[in-house]
């Protein structure tokens, strides 16, 4: 019994380290995404400012009011991109002196995988063979929820960006066409905007970011609902008295949800004509 209690204490410590590492990894991933966004928005904003500078109907005062603050923002984007690319990774280590002493994403991923393997081995010493695999599967389910929601947020962000560009680009092209008699560069501008709008629309239609985000979020919510239900013994689990049977039911349901998500993912990756034939 004392040995078993010591192992349970080790399990709690491992769970805490896993949560900390997951938080650190998400922080490092967010820094990388912000660096990519800064690299994209900085040059894009400078291009917009360059186009605004040559607008004939804007007064010098209006150009100064618009261009100076926007130019500062563009420079800040550039500085942020340089800083985040120069010093990637998570939080500074406790013993770190300089900014380059950060845990990289790859190091954090390896550490997280090692901690999860250690937890599985520790659980294996506490439980029986089949129950060990089910307990490990249940423990990994919550990590799957975070992963599914992270992918859903990424697809939703891409979809919102494309959708916003479609709206702004379409309105801009329509507006420029309406005042084209006052411009000399309207044809090329309308052509460029139309091309970019068509490209964005094509990407949205082919990759179906909105549908991918919806299905990933739906699966994550369903797995979380099952997790909470088995933890407190409600829903289908309140009619099952044995903890082992509750765990078996949970594993079977989560496996079904994951399998359905994989099928939906495969269906979205097929060409439209193949999807219609499958239906």
PDB file of C-alpha atoms in Angstrom:
ATOM      1  CA  UNK A   1       0.000   0.000   0.000  1.00  0.00           C
ATOM      2  CA  UNK A   2       2.768   2.560   0.781  1.00  0.00           C
ATOM      3  CA  UNK A   3       4.350   1.770  -2.587  1.00  0.00           C
ATOM      4  CA  UNK A   4       1.013   2.209  -4.300  1.00  0.00           C
ATOM      5  CA  UNK A   5       0.496   5.549  -2.540  1.00  0.00           C
ATOM      6  CA  UNK A   6       3.947   6.716  -3.644  1.00  0.00           C
ATOM      7  CA  UNK A   7       3.158   5.798  -7.246  1.00  0.00           C
ATOM      8  CA  UNK A   8      -0.132   7.679  -7.073  1.00  0.00           C
ATOM      9  CA  UNK A   9       1.731  10.727  -5.806  1.00  0.00           C
ATOM     10  CA  UNK A  10       4.160  10.394  -8.717  1.00  0.00           C
ATOM     11  CA  UNK A  11       1.171  10.206 -11.064  1.00  0.00           C
ATOM     12  CA  UNK A  12      -0.190  13.487  -9.731  1.00  0.00           C
ATOM     13  CA  UNK A  13       3.200  15.140 -10.199  1.00  0.00           C
ATOM     14  CA  UNK A  14       3.427  13.823 -13.752  1.00  0.00           C
ATOM     15  CA  UNK A  15      -0.056  15.109 -14.561  1.00  0.00           C
ATOM     16  CA  UNK A  16       0.962  18.544 -13.277  1.00  0.00           C
ATOM     17  CA  UNK A  17       4.147  18.537 -15.390  1.00  0.00           C
ATOM     18  CA  UNK A  18       2.160  17.488 -18.446  1.00  0.00           C
ATOM     19  CA  UNK A  19      -0.279  20.379 -17.990  1.00  0.00           C
ATOM     20  CA  UNK A  20       2.603  22.802 -17.570  1.00  0.00           C
ATOM     21  CA  UNK A  21       4.352  21.495 -20.687  1.00  0.00           C
ATOM     22  CA  UNK A  22       1.125  21.671 -22.695  1.00  0.00           C
ATOM     23  CA  UNK A  23       0.683  25.295 -21.627  1.00  0.00           C
ATOM     24  CA  UNK A  24       4.299  26.053 -22.544  1.00  0.00           C
ATOM     25  CA  UNK A  25       3.880  24.410 -25.944  1.00  0.00           C
ATOM     26  CA  UNK A  26       0.723  26.400 -26.691  1.00  0.00           C
ATOM     27  CA  UNK A  27       2.575  29.597 -25.741  1.00  0.00           C
ATOM     28  CA  UNK A  28       5.425  28.742 -28.136  1.00  0.00           C
ATOM     29  CA  UNK A  29       2.961  27.922 -30.927  1.00  0.00           C
ATOM     30  CA  UNK A  30       1.122  31.208 -30.373  1.00  0.00           C
ATOM     31  CA  UNK A  31       4.410  33.138 -30.601  1.00  0.00           C
ATOM     32  CA  UNK A  32       5.165  31.416 -33.914  1.00  0.00           C
ATOM     33  CA  UNK A  33       1.713  32.252 -35.281  1.00  0.00           C
ATOM     34  CA  UNK A  34       2.036  35.888 -34.212  1.00  0.00           C
ATOM     35  CA  UNK A  35       5.401  36.076 -35.926  1.00  0.00           C
ATOM     36  CA  UNK A  36       3.874  34.757 -39.156  1.00  0.00           C
ATOM     37  CA  UNK A  37       0.965  37.200 -38.911  1.00  0.00           C
ATOM     38  CA  UNK A  38       3.348  40.089 -38.280  1.00  0.00           C
ATOM     39  CA  UNK A  39       5.420  39.117 -41.315  1.00  0.00           C
ATOM     40  CA  UNK A  40       2.267  39.079 -43.435  1.00  0.00           C
ATOM     41  CA  UNK A  41       0.539  42.220 -42.128  1.00  0.00           C
ATOM     42  CA  UNK A  42       3.637  44.440 -42.111  1.00  0.00           C
ATOM     43  CA  UNK A  43       4.386  44.296 -45.859  1.00  0.00           C
ATOM     44  CA  UNK A  44       0.670  44.222 -46.702  1.00  0.00           C
ATOM     45  CA  UNK A  45       0.083  47.415 -44.733  1.00  0.00           C
ATOM     46  CA  UNK A  46       3.066  49.080 -46.425  1.00  0.00           C
ATOM     47  CA  UNK A  47       1.633  48.140 -49.822  1.00  0.00           C
ATOM     48  CA  UNK A  48      -1.717  49.675 -48.864  1.00  0.00           C
ATOM     49  CA  UNK A  49       0.022  52.847 -47.677  1.00  0.00           C
ATOM     50  CA  UNK A  50       1.938  53.079 -50.938  1.00  0.00           C
ATOM     51  CA  UNK A  51      -1.332  52.832 -52.881  1.00  0.00           C
ATOM     52  CA  UNK A  52      -2.967  55.475 -50.663  1.00  0.00           C
ATOM     53  CA  UNK A  53      -0.037  57.837 -51.181  1.00  0.00           C
ATOM     54  CA  UNK A  54      -0.793  58.050 -54.884  1.00  0.00           C
ATOM     55  CA  UNK A  55      -4.523  58.679 -54.558  1.00  0.00           C
ATOM     56  CA  UNK A  56      -5.101  62.012 -56.303  1.00  0.00           C
ATOM     57  CA  UNK A  57      -8.142  63.171 -54.306  1.00  0.00           C
ATOM     58  CA  UNK A  58      -6.505  62.852 -50.869  1.00  0.00           C
ATOM     59  CA  UNK A  59      -5.079  66.088 -49.532  1.00  0.00           C
ATOM     60  CA  UNK A  60      -1.585  66.302 -48.094  1.00  0.00           C
ATOM     61  CA  UNK A  61      -3.010  66.803 -44.609  1.00  0.00           C
ATOM     62  CA  UNK A  62      -5.247  63.724 -44.923  1.00  0.00           C
ATOM     63  CA  UNK A  63      -2.333  61.668 -46.183  1.00  0.00           C
ATOM     64  CA  UNK A  64      -0.251  62.680 -43.187  1.00  0.00           C
ATOM     65  CA  UNK A  65      -3.050  61.883 -40.764  1.00  0.00           C
ATOM     66  CA  UNK A  66      -3.519  58.426 -42.288  1.00  0.00           C
ATOM     67  CA  UNK A  67      -0.042  57.458 -43.400  1.00  0.00           C
ATOM     68  CA  UNK A  68       2.092  58.454 -40.402  1.00  0.00           C
ATOM     69  CA  UNK A  69       0.243  56.376 -37.735  1.00  0.00           C
ATOM     70  CA  UNK A  70      -0.209  53.503 -40.179  1.00  0.00           C
ATOM     71  CA  UNK A  71       3.484  53.575 -41.089  1.00  0.00           C
ATOM     72  CA  UNK A  72       4.384  53.372 -37.389  1.00  0.00           C
ATOM     73  CA  UNK A  73       2.066  50.369 -37.008  1.00  0.00           C
ATOM     74  CA  UNK A  74       3.683  48.713 -40.042  1.00  0.00           C
ATOM     75  CA  UNK A  75       7.129  49.243 -38.523  1.00  0.00           C
ATOM     76  CA  UNK A  76       5.930  47.779 -35.234  1.00  0.00           C
ATOM     77  CA  UNK A  77       4.693  44.713 -37.119  1.00  0.00           C
ATOM     78  CA  UNK A  78       8.133  44.396 -38.685  1.00  0.00           C
ATOM     79  CA  UNK A  79       9.876  44.752 -35.319  1.00  0.00           C
ATOM     80  CA  UNK A  80       7.559  42.170 -33.741  1.00  0.00           C
ATOM     81  CA  UNK A  81       8.171  39.733 -36.599  1.00  0.00           C
ATOM     82  CA  UNK A  82      11.955  40.165 -36.269  1.00  0.00           C
ATOM     83  CA  UNK A  83      11.873  39.701 -32.490  1.00  0.00           C
ATOM     84  CA  UNK A  84       9.631  36.632 -32.555  1.00  0.00           C
ATOM     85  CA  UNK A  85      11.566  35.002 -35.392  1.00  0.00           C
ATOM     86  CA  UNK A  86      14.884  35.820 -33.762  1.00  0.00           C
ATOM     87  CA  UNK A  87      13.818  34.425 -30.370  1.00  0.00           C
ATOM     88  CA  UNK A  88      11.237  31.659 -30.965  1.00  0.00           C
ATOM     89  CA  UNK A  89      10.014  29.185 -28.388  1.00  0.00           C
ATOM     90  CA  UNK A  90       8.225  29.304 -25.064  1.00  0.00           C
ATOM     91  CA  UNK A  91       8.851  31.228 -21.869  1.00  0.00           C
ATOM     92  CA  UNK A  92      12.352  32.031 -20.737  1.00  0.00           C
ATOM     93  CA  UNK A  93      13.945  29.306 -18.660  1.00  0.00           C
ATOM     94  CA  UNK A  94      14.386  30.024 -14.968  1.00  0.00           C
ATOM     95  CA  UNK A  95      18.147  30.014 -15.316  1.00  0.00           C
ATOM     96  CA  UNK A  96      18.113  31.927 -18.622  1.00  0.00           C
ATOM     97  CA  UNK A  97      20.249  35.037 -18.995  1.00  0.00           C
ATOM     98  CA  UNK A  98      19.686  35.937 -22.643  1.00  0.00           C
ATOM     99  CA  UNK A  99      16.601  35.807 -24.851  1.00  0.00           C
ATOM    100  CA  UNK A 100      17.873  32.887 -26.941  1.00  0.00           C
ATOM    101  CA  UNK A 101      17.628  30.489 -23.975  1.00  0.00           C
ATOM    102  CA  UNK A 102      14.039  29.406 -24.580  1.00  0.00           C
ATOM    103  CA  UNK A 103      12.534  25.969 -24.965  1.00  0.00           C
ATOM    104  CA  UNK A 104      11.865  25.383 -28.661  1.00  0.00           C
ATOM    105  CA  UNK A 105       8.641  23.844 -29.956  1.00  0.00           C
ATOM    106  CA  UNK A 106      10.416  20.619 -30.912  1.00  0.00           C
ATOM    107  CA  UNK A 107      11.976  20.313 -27.435  1.00  0.00           C
ATOM    108  CA  UNK A 108       8.601  20.892 -25.793  1.00  0.00           C
ATOM    109  CA  UNK A 109       6.905  18.331 -28.047  1.00  0.00           C
ATOM    110  CA  UNK A 110       9.559  15.743 -27.220  1.00  0.00           C
ATOM    111  CA  UNK A 111       9.267  16.526 -23.505  1.00  0.00           C
ATOM    112  CA  UNK A 112       5.479  16.214 -23.659  1.00  0.00           C
ATOM    113  CA  UNK A 113       5.692  12.865 -25.449  1.00  0.00           C
ATOM    114  CA  UNK A 114       8.215  11.597 -22.879  1.00  0.00           C
ATOM    115  CA  UNK A 115       6.039  12.686 -19.946  1.00  0.00           C
ATOM    116  CA  UNK A 116       2.983  11.006 -21.430  1.00  0.00           C
ATOM    117  CA  UNK A 117       4.941   7.768 -21.937  1.00  0.00           C
ATOM    118  CA  UNK A 118       6.147   7.937 -18.331  1.00  0.00           C
ATOM    119  CA  UNK A 119       2.566   8.405 -17.163  1.00  0.00           C
ATOM    120  CA  UNK A 120       1.409   5.379 -19.128  1.00  0.00           C
ATOM    121  CA  UNK A 121       4.187   3.245 -17.624  1.00  0.00           C
ATOM    122  CA  UNK A 122       3.338   4.480 -14.144  1.00  0.00           C
ATOM    123  CA  UNK A 123      -0.361   3.735 -14.649  1.00  0.00           C
ATOM    124  CA  UNK A 124       0.620   0.284 -15.928  1.00  0.00           C
ATOM    125  CA  UNK A 125       2.209  -0.478 -12.563  1.00  0.00           C
ATOM    126  CA  UNK A 126      -0.954   0.561 -10.754  1.00  0.00           C
ATOM    127  CA  UNK A 127      -3.644  -1.234 -12.764  1.00  0.00           C
ATOM    128  CA  UNK A 128      -4.258  -4.428 -14.671  1.00  0.00           C
ATOM    129  CA  UNK A 129      -3.405  -4.942 -18.337  1.00  0.00           C
ATOM    130  CA  UNK A 130      -6.710  -4.181 -20.116  1.00  0.00           C
ATOM    131  CA  UNK A 131      -7.732  -1.542 -17.633  1.00  0.00           C
ATOM    132  CA  UNK A 132      -4.334   0.126 -18.042  1.00  0.00           C
ATOM    133  CA  UNK A 133      -4.868   0.610 -21.750  1.00  0.00           C
ATOM    134  CA  UNK A 134      -8.336   1.997 -21.138  1.00  0.00           C
ATOM    135  CA  UNK A 135      -7.156   4.344 -18.408  1.00  0.00           C
ATOM    136  CA  UNK A 136      -4.313   5.565 -20.625  1.00  0.00           C
ATOM    137  CA  UNK A 137      -6.799   6.059 -23.465  1.00  0.00           C
ATOM    138  CA  UNK A 138      -9.048   8.059 -21.139  1.00  0.00           C
ATOM    139  CA  UNK A 139      -6.137  10.195 -19.953  1.00  0.00           C
ATOM    140  CA  UNK A 140      -5.101  10.935 -23.545  1.00  0.00           C
ATOM    141  CA  UNK A 141      -8.667  11.874 -24.474  1.00  0.00           C
ATOM    142  CA  UNK A 142      -8.399  15.266 -22.808  1.00  0.00           C
ATOM    143  CA  UNK A 143      -5.223  16.015 -24.764  1.00  0.00           C
ATOM    144  CA  UNK A 144      -7.129  15.063 -27.901  1.00  0.00           C
ATOM    145  CA  UNK A 145      -9.766  17.654 -26.982  1.00  0.00           C
ATOM    146  CA  UNK A 146      -7.129  20.404 -26.831  1.00  0.00           C
ATOM    147  CA  UNK A 147      -5.619  19.251 -30.131  1.00  0.00           C
ATOM    148  CA  UNK A 148      -8.976  19.153 -31.907  1.00  0.00           C
ATOM    149  CA  UNK A 149      -9.917  22.596 -30.629  1.00  0.00           C
ATOM    150  CA  UNK A 150      -6.535  23.995 -31.622  1.00  0.00           C
ATOM    151  CA  UNK A 151      -6.967  22.735 -35.184  1.00  0.00           C
ATOM    152  CA  UNK A 152     -10.523  24.065 -35.208  1.00  0.00           C
ATOM    153  CA  UNK A 153      -9.327  27.540 -34.172  1.00  0.00           C
ATOM    154  CA  UNK A 154      -6.687  27.555 -36.905  1.00  0.00           C
ATOM    155  CA  UNK A 155      -9.167  26.607 -39.619  1.00  0.00           C
ATOM    156  CA  UNK A 156     -11.678  29.132 -38.288  1.00  0.00           C
ATOM    157  CA  UNK A 157      -9.035  31.874 -38.318  1.00  0.00           C
ATOM    158  CA  UNK A 158      -8.070  31.103 -41.913  1.00  0.00           C
ATOM    159  CA  UNK A 159     -11.722  31.014 -42.946  1.00  0.00           C
ATOM    160  CA  UNK A 160     -12.443  34.353 -41.259  1.00  0.00           C
ATOM    161  CA  UNK A 161      -9.427  35.955 -42.911  1.00  0.00           C
ATOM    162  CA  UNK A 162     -10.450  34.759 -46.362  1.00  0.00           C
ATOM    163  CA  UNK A 163     -14.076  35.713 -45.717  1.00  0.00           C
ATOM    164  CA  UNK A 164     -13.082  39.196 -44.608  1.00  0.00           C
ATOM    165  CA  UNK A 165     -10.880  39.633 -47.653  1.00  0.00           C
ATOM    166  CA  UNK A 166     -13.715  38.501 -49.916  1.00  0.00           C
ATOM    167  CA  UNK A 167     -16.050  41.121 -48.451  1.00  0.00           C
ATOM    168  CA  UNK A 168     -13.515  43.963 -48.467  1.00  0.00           C
ATOM    169  CA  UNK A 169     -12.074  43.054 -51.868  1.00  0.00           C
ATOM    170  CA  UNK A 170     -15.481  42.784 -53.511  1.00  0.00           C
ATOM    171  CA  UNK A 171     -16.647  46.119 -52.097  1.00  0.00           C
ATOM    172  CA  UNK A 172     -13.367  47.799 -53.057  1.00  0.00           C
ATOM    173  CA  UNK A 173     -13.538  46.501 -56.614  1.00  0.00           C
ATOM    174  CA  UNK A 174     -17.155  47.665 -56.929  1.00  0.00           C
ATOM    175  CA  UNK A 175     -16.314  51.079 -55.502  1.00  0.00           C
ATOM    176  CA  UNK A 176     -13.319  51.570 -57.787  1.00  0.00           C
ATOM    177  CA  UNK A 177     -15.383  50.543 -60.798  1.00  0.00           C
ATOM    178  CA  UNK A 178     -17.988  53.157 -59.834  1.00  0.00           C
ATOM    179  CA  UNK A 179     -15.471  56.020 -59.904  1.00  0.00           C
ATOM    180  CA  UNK A 180     -13.221  54.668 -62.629  1.00  0.00           C
ATOM    181  CA  UNK A 181     -13.689  57.761 -64.782  1.00  0.00           C
ATOM    182  CA  UNK A 182     -11.588  59.730 -62.278  1.00  0.00           C
ATOM    183  CA  UNK A 183      -8.658  57.306 -62.251  1.00  0.00           C
ATOM    184  CA  UNK A 184      -5.909  56.207 -64.582  1.00  0.00           C
ATOM    185  CA  UNK A 185      -4.892  53.012 -62.814  1.00  0.00           C
ATOM    186  CA  UNK A 186      -8.392  51.626 -62.189  1.00  0.00           C
ATOM    187  CA  UNK A 187      -8.225  48.752 -64.676  1.00  0.00           C
ATOM    188  CA  UNK A 188      -5.140  47.180 -63.156  1.00  0.00           C
ATOM    189  CA  UNK A 189      -6.472  47.708 -59.653  1.00  0.00           C
ATOM    190  CA  UNK A 190      -9.818  46.102 -60.434  1.00  0.00           C
ATOM    191  CA  UNK A 191      -8.044  43.250 -62.231  1.00  0.00           C
ATOM    192  CA  UNK A 192      -5.764  42.630 -59.248  1.00  0.00           C
ATOM    193  CA  UNK A 193      -8.592  42.756 -56.718  1.00  0.00           C
ATOM    194  CA  UNK A 194     -10.766  40.464 -58.824  1.00  0.00           C
ATOM    195  CA  UNK A 195      -7.910  37.978 -59.148  1.00  0.00           C
ATOM    196  CA  UNK A 196      -7.239  37.980 -55.392  1.00  0.00           C
ATOM    197  CA  UNK A 197     -10.950  37.667 -54.553  1.00  0.00           C
ATOM    198  CA  UNK A 198     -11.274  34.746 -56.962  1.00  0.00           C
ATOM    199  CA  UNK A 199      -8.191  33.086 -55.498  1.00  0.00           C
ATOM    200  CA  UNK A 200      -9.504  33.442 -51.940  1.00  0.00           C
ATOM    201  CA  UNK A 201     -12.907  32.111 -52.989  1.00  0.00           C
ATOM    202  CA  UNK A 202     -11.266  29.144 -54.694  1.00  0.00           C
ATOM    203  CA  UNK A 203      -9.214  28.252 -51.634  1.00  0.00           C
ATOM    204  CA  UNK A 204     -12.282  28.467 -49.403  1.00  0.00           C
ATOM    205  CA  UNK A 205     -14.307  26.269 -51.733  1.00  0.00           C
ATOM    206  CA  UNK A 206     -11.590  23.644 -52.205  1.00  0.00           C
ATOM    207  CA  UNK A 207     -10.199  23.308 -48.680  1.00  0.00           C
ATOM    208  CA  UNK A 208     -13.517  23.989 -46.882  1.00  0.00           C
ATOM    209  CA  UNK A 209     -11.964  25.644 -43.829  1.00  0.00           C
ATOM    210  CA  UNK A 210     -15.342  26.422 -42.264  1.00  0.00           C
ATOM    211  CA  UNK A 211     -16.546  22.817 -42.454  1.00  0.00           C
ATOM    212  CA  UNK A 212     -13.257  21.489 -41.100  1.00  0.00           C
ATOM    213  CA  UNK A 213     -13.409  23.889 -38.165  1.00  0.00           C
ATOM    214  CA  UNK A 214     -17.036  22.984 -37.422  1.00  0.00           C
ATOM    215  CA  UNK A 215     -16.477  19.214 -37.419  1.00  0.00           C
ATOM    216  CA  UNK A 216     -13.317  19.457 -35.292  1.00  0.00           C
ATOM    217  CA  UNK A 217     -15.083  21.649 -32.720  1.00  0.00           C
ATOM    218  CA  UNK A 218     -18.104  19.330 -32.746  1.00  0.00           C
ATOM    219  CA  UNK A 219     -15.936  16.270 -32.071  1.00  0.00           C
ATOM    220  CA  UNK A 220     -14.000  18.048 -29.315  1.00  0.00           C
ATOM    221  CA  UNK A 221     -17.239  19.101 -27.602  1.00  0.00           C
ATOM    222  CA  UNK A 222     -18.650  15.575 -27.852  1.00  0.00           C
ATOM    223  CA  UNK A 223     -15.500  14.004 -26.328  1.00  0.00           C
ATOM    224  CA  UNK A 224     -15.487  16.603 -23.543  1.00  0.00           C
ATOM    225  CA  UNK A 225     -19.140  15.861 -22.798  1.00  0.00           C
ATOM    226  CA  UNK A 226     -18.332  12.145 -22.527  1.00  0.00           C
ATOM    227  CA  UNK A 227     -15.350  12.895 -20.292  1.00  0.00           C
ATOM    228  CA  UNK A 228     -17.422  14.995 -17.905  1.00  0.00           C
ATOM    229  CA  UNK A 229     -20.251  12.448 -17.916  1.00  0.00           C
ATOM    230  CA  UNK A 230     -18.005   9.528 -16.949  1.00  0.00           C
ATOM    231  CA  UNK A 231     -16.197  11.601 -14.327  1.00  0.00           C
ATOM    232  CA  UNK A 232     -19.382  12.469 -12.408  1.00  0.00           C
ATOM    233  CA  UNK A 233     -21.413   9.417 -13.424  1.00  0.00           C
ATOM    234  CA  UNK A 234     -24.292  11.043 -15.292  1.00  0.00           C
ATOM    235  CA  UNK A 235     -26.049  10.302 -18.574  1.00  0.00           C
ATOM    236  CA  UNK A 236     -25.531   6.789 -19.814  1.00  0.00           C
ATOM    237  CA  UNK A 237     -22.945   6.132 -17.078  1.00  0.00           C
ATOM    238  CA  UNK A 238     -25.347   6.536 -14.144  1.00  0.00           C
ATOM    239  CA  UNK A 239     -26.983   3.249 -15.142  1.00  0.00           C
ATOM    240  CA  UNK A 240     -23.620   1.430 -15.069  1.00  0.00           C
ATOM    241  CA  UNK A 241     -22.570   0.504 -11.538  1.00  0.00           C
ATOM    242  CA  UNK A 242     -19.132  -0.932 -12.282  1.00  0.00           C
ATOM    243  CA  UNK A 243     -16.291   1.546 -12.802  1.00  0.00           C
ATOM    244  CA  UNK A 244     -14.585  -0.857 -15.225  1.00  0.00           C
ATOM    245  CA  UNK A 245     -17.739  -1.057 -17.352  1.00  0.00           C
ATOM    246  CA  UNK A 246     -18.057   2.741 -17.312  1.00  0.00           C
ATOM    247  CA  UNK A 247     -14.490   3.025 -18.532  1.00  0.00           C
ATOM    248  CA  UNK A 248     -15.108   0.455 -21.272  1.00  0.00           C
ATOM    249  CA  UNK A 249     -18.218   2.343 -22.407  1.00  0.00           C
ATOM    250  CA  UNK A 250     -16.285   5.623 -22.434  1.00  0.00           C
ATOM    251  CA  UNK A 251     -13.437   4.177 -24.511  1.00  0.00           C
ATOM    252  CA  UNK A 252     -15.868   2.688 -27.018  1.00  0.00           C
ATOM    253  CA  UNK A 253     -17.770   5.982 -27.430  1.00  0.00           C
ATOM    254  CA  UNK A 254     -14.643   8.117 -27.786  1.00  0.00           C
ATOM    255  CA  UNK A 255     -13.243   5.670 -30.327  1.00  0.00           C
ATOM    256  CA  UNK A 256     -16.474   5.959 -32.306  1.00  0.00           C
ATOM    257  CA  UNK A 257     -16.317   9.768 -32.244  1.00  0.00           C
ATOM    258  CA  UNK A 258     -12.706   9.778 -33.439  1.00  0.00           C
ATOM    259  CA  UNK A 259     -13.508   7.315 -36.227  1.00  0.00           C
ATOM    260  CA  UNK A 260     -16.398   9.477 -37.410  1.00  0.00           C
ATOM    261  CA  UNK A 261     -14.153  12.550 -37.389  1.00  0.00           C
ATOM    262  CA  UNK A 262     -11.563  10.749 -39.531  1.00  0.00           C
ATOM    263  CA  UNK A 263     -14.260   9.728 -42.003  1.00  0.00           C
ATOM    264  CA  UNK A 264     -15.535  13.313 -42.241  1.00  0.00           C
ATOM    265  CA  UNK A 265     -11.970  14.549 -42.709  1.00  0.00           C
ATOM    266  CA  UNK A 266     -11.369  12.065 -45.505  1.00  0.00           C
ATOM    267  CA  UNK A 267     -14.678  13.025 -47.110  1.00  0.00           C
ATOM    268  CA  UNK A 268     -13.711  16.716 -47.107  1.00  0.00           C
ATOM    269  CA  UNK A 269     -10.350  15.943 -48.708  1.00  0.00           C
ATOM    270  CA  UNK A 270     -11.988  14.169 -51.650  1.00  0.00           C
ATOM    271  CA  UNK A 271     -12.942  16.067 -54.824  1.00  0.00           C
ATOM    272  CA  UNK A 272     -16.584  17.243 -54.979  1.00  0.00           C
ATOM    273  CA  UNK A 273     -17.537  14.678 -57.620  1.00  0.00           C
ATOM    274  CA  UNK A 274     -16.192  11.838 -55.448  1.00  0.00           C
ATOM    275  CA  UNK A 275     -18.199  13.055 -52.462  1.00  0.00           C
ATOM    276  CA  UNK A 276     -21.392  13.082 -54.514  1.00  0.00           C
ATOM    277  CA  UNK A 277     -20.699   9.548 -55.759  1.00  0.00           C
ATOM    278  CA  UNK A 278     -20.111   8.396 -52.168  1.00  0.00           C
ATOM    279  CA  UNK A 279     -23.419   9.872 -51.124  1.00  0.00           C
TER     280      UNK A 279
END
